[in-house]
PDB file of C-alpha atoms in Angstrom:
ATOM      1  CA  UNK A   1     169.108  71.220  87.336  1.00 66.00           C
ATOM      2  CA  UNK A   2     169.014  74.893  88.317  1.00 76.00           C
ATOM      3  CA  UNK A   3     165.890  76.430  85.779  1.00 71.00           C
ATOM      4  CA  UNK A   4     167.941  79.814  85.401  1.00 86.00           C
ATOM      5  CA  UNK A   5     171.348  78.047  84.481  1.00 92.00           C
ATOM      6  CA  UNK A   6     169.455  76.148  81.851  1.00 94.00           C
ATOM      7  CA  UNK A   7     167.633  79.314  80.118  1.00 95.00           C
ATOM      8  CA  UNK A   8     171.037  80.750  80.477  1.00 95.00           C
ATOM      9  CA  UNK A   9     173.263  78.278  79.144  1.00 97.00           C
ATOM     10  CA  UNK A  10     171.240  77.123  76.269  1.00 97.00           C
ATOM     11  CA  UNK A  11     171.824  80.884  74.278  1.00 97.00           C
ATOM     12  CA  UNK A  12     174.812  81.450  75.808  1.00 98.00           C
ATOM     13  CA  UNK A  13     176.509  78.077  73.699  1.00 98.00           C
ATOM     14  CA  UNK A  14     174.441  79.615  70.229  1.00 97.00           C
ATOM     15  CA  UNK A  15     176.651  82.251  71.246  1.00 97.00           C
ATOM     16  CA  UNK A  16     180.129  80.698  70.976  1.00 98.00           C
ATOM     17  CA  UNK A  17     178.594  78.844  68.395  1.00 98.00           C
ATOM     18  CA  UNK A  18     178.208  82.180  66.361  1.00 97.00           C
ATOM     19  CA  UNK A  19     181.746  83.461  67.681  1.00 98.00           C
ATOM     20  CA  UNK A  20     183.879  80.328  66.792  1.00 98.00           C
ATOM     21  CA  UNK A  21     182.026  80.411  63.467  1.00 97.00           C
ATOM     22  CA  UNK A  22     182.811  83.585  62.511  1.00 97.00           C
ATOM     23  CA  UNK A  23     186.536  82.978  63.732  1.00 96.00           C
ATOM     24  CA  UNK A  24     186.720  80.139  61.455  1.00 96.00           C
ATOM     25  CA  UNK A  25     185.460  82.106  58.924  1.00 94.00           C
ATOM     26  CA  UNK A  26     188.188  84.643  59.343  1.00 94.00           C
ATOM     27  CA  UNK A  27     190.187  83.013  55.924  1.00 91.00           C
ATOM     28  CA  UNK A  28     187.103  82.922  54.449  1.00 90.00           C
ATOM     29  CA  UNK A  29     186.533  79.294  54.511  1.00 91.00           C
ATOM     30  CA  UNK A  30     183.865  77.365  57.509  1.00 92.00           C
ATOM     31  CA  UNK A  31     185.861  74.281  57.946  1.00 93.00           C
ATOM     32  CA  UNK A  32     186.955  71.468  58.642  1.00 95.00           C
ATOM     33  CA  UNK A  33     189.341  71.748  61.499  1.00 94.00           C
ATOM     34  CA  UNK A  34     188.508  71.891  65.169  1.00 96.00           C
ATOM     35  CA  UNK A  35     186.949  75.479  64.899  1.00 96.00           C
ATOM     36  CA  UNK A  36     183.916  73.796  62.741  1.00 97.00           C
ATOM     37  CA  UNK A  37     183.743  71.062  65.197  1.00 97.00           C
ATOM     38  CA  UNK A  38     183.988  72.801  68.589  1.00 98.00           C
ATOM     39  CA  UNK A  39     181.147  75.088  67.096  1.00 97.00           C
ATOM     40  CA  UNK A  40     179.034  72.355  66.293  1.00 98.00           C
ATOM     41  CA  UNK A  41     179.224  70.626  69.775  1.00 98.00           C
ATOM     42  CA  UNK A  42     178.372  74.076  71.286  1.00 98.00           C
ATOM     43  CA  UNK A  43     175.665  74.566  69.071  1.00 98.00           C
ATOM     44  CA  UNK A  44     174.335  70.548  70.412  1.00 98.00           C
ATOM     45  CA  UNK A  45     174.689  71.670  73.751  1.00 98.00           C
ATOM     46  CA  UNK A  46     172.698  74.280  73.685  1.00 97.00           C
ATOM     47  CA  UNK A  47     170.034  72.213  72.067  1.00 98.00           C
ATOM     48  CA  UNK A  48     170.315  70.102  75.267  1.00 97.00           C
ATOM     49  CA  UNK A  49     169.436  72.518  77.291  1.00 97.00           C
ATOM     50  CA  UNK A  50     166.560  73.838  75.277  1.00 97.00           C
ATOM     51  CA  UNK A  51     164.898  69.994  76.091  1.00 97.00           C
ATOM     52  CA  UNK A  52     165.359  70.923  79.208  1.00 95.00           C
ATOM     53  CA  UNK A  53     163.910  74.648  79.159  1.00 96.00           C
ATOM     54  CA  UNK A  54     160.605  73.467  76.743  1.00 96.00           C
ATOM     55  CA  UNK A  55     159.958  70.727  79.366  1.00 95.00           C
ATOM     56  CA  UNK A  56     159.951  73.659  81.890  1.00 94.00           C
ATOM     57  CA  UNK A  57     157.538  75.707  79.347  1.00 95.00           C
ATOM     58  CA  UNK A  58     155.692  73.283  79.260  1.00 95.00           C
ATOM     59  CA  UNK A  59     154.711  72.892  82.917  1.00 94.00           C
ATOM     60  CA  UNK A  60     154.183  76.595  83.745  1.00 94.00           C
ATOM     61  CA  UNK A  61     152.014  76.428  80.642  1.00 94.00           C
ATOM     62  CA  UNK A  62     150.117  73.781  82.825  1.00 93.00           C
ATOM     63  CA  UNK A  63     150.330  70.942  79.780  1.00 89.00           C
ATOM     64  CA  UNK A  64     147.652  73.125  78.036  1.00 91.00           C
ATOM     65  CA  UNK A  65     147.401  71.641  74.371  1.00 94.00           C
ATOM     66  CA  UNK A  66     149.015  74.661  72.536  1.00 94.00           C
ATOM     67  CA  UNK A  67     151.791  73.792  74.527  1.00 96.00           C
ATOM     68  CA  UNK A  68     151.411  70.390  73.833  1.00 97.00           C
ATOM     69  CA  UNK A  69     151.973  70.554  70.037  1.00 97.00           C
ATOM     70  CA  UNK A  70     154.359  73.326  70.585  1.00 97.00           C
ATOM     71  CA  UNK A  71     156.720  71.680  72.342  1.00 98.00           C
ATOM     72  CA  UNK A  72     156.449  68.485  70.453  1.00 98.00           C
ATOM     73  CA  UNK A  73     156.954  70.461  67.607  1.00 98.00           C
ATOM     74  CA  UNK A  74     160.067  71.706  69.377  1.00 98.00           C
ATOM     75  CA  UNK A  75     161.177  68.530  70.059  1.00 98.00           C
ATOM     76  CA  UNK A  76     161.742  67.190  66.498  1.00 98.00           C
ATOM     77  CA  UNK A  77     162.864  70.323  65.463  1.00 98.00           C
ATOM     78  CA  UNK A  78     165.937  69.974  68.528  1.00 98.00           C
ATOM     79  CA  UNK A  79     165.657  66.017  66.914  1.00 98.00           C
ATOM     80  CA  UNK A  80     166.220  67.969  62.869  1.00 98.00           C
ATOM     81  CA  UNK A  81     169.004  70.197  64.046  1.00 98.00           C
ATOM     82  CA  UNK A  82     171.253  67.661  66.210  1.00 97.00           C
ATOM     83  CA  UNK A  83     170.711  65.451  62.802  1.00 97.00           C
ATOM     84  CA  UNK A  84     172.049  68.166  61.087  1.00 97.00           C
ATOM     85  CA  UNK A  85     175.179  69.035  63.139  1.00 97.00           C
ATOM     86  CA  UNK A  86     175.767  65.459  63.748  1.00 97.00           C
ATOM     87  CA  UNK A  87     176.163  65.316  59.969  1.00 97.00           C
ATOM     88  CA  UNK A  88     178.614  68.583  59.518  1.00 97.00           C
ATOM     89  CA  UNK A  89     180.745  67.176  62.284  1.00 97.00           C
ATOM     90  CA  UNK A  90     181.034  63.601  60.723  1.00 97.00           C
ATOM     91  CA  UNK A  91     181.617  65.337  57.372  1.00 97.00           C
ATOM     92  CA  UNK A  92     184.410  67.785  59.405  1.00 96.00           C
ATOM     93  CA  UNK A  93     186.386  64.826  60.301  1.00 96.00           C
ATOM     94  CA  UNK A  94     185.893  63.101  56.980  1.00 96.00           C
ATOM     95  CA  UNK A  95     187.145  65.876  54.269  1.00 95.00           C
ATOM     96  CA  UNK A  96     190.407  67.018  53.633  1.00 93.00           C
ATOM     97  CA  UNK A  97     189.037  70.335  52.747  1.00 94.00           C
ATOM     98  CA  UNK A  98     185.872  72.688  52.195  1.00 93.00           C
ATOM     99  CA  UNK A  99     186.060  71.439  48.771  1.00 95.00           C
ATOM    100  CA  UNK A 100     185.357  67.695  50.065  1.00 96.00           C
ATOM    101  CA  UNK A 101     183.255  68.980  52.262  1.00 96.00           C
ATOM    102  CA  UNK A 102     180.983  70.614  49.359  1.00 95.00           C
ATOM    103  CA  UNK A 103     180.976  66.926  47.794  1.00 96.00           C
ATOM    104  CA  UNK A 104     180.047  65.073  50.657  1.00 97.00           C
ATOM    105  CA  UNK A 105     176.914  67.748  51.683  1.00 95.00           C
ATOM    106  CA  UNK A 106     175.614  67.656  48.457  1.00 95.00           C
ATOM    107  CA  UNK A 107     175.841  63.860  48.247  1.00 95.00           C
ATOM    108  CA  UNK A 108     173.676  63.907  51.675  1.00 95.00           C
ATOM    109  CA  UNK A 109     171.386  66.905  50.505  1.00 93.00           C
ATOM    110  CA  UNK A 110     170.640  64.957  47.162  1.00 94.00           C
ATOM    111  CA  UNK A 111     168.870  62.719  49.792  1.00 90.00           C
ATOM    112  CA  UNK A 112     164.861  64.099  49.339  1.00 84.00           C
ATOM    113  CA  UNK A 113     164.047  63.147  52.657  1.00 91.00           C
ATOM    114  CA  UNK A 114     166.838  63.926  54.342  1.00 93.00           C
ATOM    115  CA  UNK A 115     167.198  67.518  52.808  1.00 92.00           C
ATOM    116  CA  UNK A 116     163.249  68.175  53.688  1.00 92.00           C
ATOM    117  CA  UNK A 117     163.698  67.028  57.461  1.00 94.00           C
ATOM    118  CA  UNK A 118     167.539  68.137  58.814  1.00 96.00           C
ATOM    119  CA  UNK A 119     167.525  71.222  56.212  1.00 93.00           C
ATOM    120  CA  UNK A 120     164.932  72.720  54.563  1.00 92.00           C
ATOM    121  CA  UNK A 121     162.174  71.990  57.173  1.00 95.00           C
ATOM    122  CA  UNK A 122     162.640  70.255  60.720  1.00 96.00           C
ATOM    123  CA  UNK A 123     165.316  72.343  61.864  1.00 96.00           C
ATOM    124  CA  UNK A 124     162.750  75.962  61.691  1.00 96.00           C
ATOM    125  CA  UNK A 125     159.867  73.449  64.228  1.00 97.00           C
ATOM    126  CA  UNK A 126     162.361  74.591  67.033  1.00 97.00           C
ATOM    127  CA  UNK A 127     162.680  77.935  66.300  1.00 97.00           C
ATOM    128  CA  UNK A 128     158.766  78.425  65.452  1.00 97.00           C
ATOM    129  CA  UNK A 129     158.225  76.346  69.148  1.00 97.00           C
ATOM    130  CA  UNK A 130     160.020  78.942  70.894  1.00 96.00           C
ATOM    131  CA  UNK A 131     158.373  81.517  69.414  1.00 97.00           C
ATOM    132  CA  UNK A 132     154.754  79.770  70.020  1.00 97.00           C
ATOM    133  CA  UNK A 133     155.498  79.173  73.629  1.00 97.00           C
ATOM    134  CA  UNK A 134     156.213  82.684  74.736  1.00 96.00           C
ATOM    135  CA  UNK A 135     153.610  84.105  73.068  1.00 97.00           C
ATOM    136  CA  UNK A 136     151.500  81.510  74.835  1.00 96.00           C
ATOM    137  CA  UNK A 137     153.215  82.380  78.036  1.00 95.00           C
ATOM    138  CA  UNK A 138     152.573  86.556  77.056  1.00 95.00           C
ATOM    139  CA  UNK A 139     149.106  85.861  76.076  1.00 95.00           C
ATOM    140  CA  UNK A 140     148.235  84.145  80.054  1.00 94.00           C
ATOM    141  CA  UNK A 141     150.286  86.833  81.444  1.00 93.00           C
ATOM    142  CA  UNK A 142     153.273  84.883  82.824  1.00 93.00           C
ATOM    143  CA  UNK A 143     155.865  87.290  80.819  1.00 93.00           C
ATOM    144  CA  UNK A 144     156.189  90.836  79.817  1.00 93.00           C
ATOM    145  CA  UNK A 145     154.360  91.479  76.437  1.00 93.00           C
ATOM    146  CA  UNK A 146     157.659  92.853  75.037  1.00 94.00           C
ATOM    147  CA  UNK A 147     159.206  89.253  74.813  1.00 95.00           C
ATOM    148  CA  UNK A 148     157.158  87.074  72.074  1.00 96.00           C
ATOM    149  CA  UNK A 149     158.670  90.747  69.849  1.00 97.00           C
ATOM    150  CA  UNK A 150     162.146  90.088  71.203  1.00 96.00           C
ATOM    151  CA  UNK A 151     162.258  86.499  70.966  1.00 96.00           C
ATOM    152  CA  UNK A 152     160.592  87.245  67.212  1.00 97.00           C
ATOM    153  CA  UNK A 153     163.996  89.702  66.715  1.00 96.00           C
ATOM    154  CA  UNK A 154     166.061  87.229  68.185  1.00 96.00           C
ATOM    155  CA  UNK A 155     165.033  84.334  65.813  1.00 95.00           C
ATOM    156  CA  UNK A 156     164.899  86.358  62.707  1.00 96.00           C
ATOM    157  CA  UNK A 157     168.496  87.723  62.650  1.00 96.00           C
ATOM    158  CA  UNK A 158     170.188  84.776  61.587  1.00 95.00           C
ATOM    159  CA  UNK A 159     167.839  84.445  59.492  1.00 92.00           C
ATOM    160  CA  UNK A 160     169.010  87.826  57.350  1.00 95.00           C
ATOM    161  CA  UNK A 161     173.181  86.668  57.993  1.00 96.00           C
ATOM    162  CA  UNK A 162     174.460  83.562  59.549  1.00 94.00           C
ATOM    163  CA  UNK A 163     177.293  85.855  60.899  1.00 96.00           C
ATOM    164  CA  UNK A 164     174.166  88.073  63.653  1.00 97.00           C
ATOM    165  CA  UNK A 165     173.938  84.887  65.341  1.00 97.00           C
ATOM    166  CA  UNK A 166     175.978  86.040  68.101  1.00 97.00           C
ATOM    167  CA  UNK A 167     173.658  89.099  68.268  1.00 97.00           C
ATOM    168  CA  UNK A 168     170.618  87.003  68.380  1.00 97.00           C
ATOM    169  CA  UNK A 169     172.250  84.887  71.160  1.00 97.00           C
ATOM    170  CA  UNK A 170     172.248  88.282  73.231  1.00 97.00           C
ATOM    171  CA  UNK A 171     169.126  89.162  72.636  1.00 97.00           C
ATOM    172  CA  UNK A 172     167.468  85.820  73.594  1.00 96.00           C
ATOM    173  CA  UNK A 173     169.859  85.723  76.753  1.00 95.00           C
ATOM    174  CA  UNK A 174     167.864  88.998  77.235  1.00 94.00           C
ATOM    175  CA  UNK A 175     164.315  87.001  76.968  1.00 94.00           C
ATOM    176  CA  UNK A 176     165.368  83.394  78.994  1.00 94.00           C
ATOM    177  CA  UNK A 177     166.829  85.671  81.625  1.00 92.00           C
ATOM    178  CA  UNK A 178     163.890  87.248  82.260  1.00 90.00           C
ATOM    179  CA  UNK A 179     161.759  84.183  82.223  1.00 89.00           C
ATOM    180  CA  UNK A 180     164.082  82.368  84.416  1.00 86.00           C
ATOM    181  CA  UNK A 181     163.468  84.585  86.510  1.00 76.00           C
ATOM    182  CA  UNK A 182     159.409  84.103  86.435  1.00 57.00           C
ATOM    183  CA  UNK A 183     159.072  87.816  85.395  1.00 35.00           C
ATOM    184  CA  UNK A 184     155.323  88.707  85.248  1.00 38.00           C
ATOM    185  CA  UNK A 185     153.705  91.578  83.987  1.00 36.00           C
ATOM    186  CA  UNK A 186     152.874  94.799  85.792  1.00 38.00           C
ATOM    187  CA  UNK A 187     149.189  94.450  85.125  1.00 35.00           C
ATOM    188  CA  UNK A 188     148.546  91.707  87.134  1.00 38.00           C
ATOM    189  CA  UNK A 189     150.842  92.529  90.313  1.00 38.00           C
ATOM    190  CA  UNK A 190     148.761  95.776  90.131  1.00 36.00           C
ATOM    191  CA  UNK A 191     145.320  94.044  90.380  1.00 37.00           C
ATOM    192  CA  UNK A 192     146.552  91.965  93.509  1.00 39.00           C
ATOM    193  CA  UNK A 193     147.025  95.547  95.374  1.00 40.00           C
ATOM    194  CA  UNK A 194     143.265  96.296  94.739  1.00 36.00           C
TER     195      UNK A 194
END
């Protein structure tokens, strides 16, 4: 598979994952209906794709051991998420309404383990891999030093309101375009001329 597709594809689907959720929030109400589930699967696809990007990560970090446990962390955060969606989707197709829907989430949320792993916890390992990675990937010089603060921007906006995710899809297209691209810093291009 083509490397810059991948890092391409993978924010661009968080992207019309953000859009078709704020269009099915237009009535004030996030599902069911096949705006909630055509979200969902876009969200999953991206999270494909990110498999495919930390395996990539992973090799230009040459298997070092912080990449190691970053990208296993990753890994079973991509695992907590898909979980996660897997569940709203199943729950889409099984409520009559947002009001069923409400019953049936907090019948699977009163679930201790399951509310620790695919809500409270797992799903952040991804978003705290990514993070790690290009910051390990800034710190050997194999990206621009502005990207562990972009990528840092990029994760933290949904973080404030669900409905920036489309924002922080741009910005992280921003960041996995220029790594799929195997930007370097100047520095280091400059040392090669002396």
């Amino acid at each position: 598979m083509n490397p810059r597709f991948t890092f391409i594809a993978a924010p661009l689907l968080m992207l019309a994952y953000g859009l078709i959720r704020i269009l099915d929030g237009l009535d004030g109400v996030y599902g069911p209906g096949l705006a909630w589930t055509a979200g969902h699967l876009a969200f999953m696809g991206g999270l494909v794709f990110f498999v495919v990007i930390f395996r990539d990560l992973y090799r230009r970090l040459g298997r070092a051991w912080p990449a190691t446990i970053s990208v296993i962390l990753g890994l079973a955060g991509i695992a907590c998420l898909f979980a996660q969606f897997g569940i709203d989707i199943v729950i889409g197709f099984m409520a009559a309404d947002r009001d069923a829907m409400g019953t049936m989430f907090d019948q699977v949320q009163a679930l201790p383990a399951v509310r620790l792993a695919v809500y409270d916890v797992g799903p952040f390992l991804f978003y705290v891999a990514q993070f790690a990675l290009v910051v390990h990937l800034a710190v050997r010089g194999q990206v621009k030093a502005w990207m562990p603060v972009m990528m840092l921007a990029g994760l933290v906006l949904p973080v404030i309101d669900k409905d920036l995710i489309p924002v922080s899809a741009i910005v992280l297209v921003g960041v996995f375009w220029s790594m799929s691209r195997g930007t370097s810093p100047a520095a280091p291009r400059a040392l090669a001329r002396t």
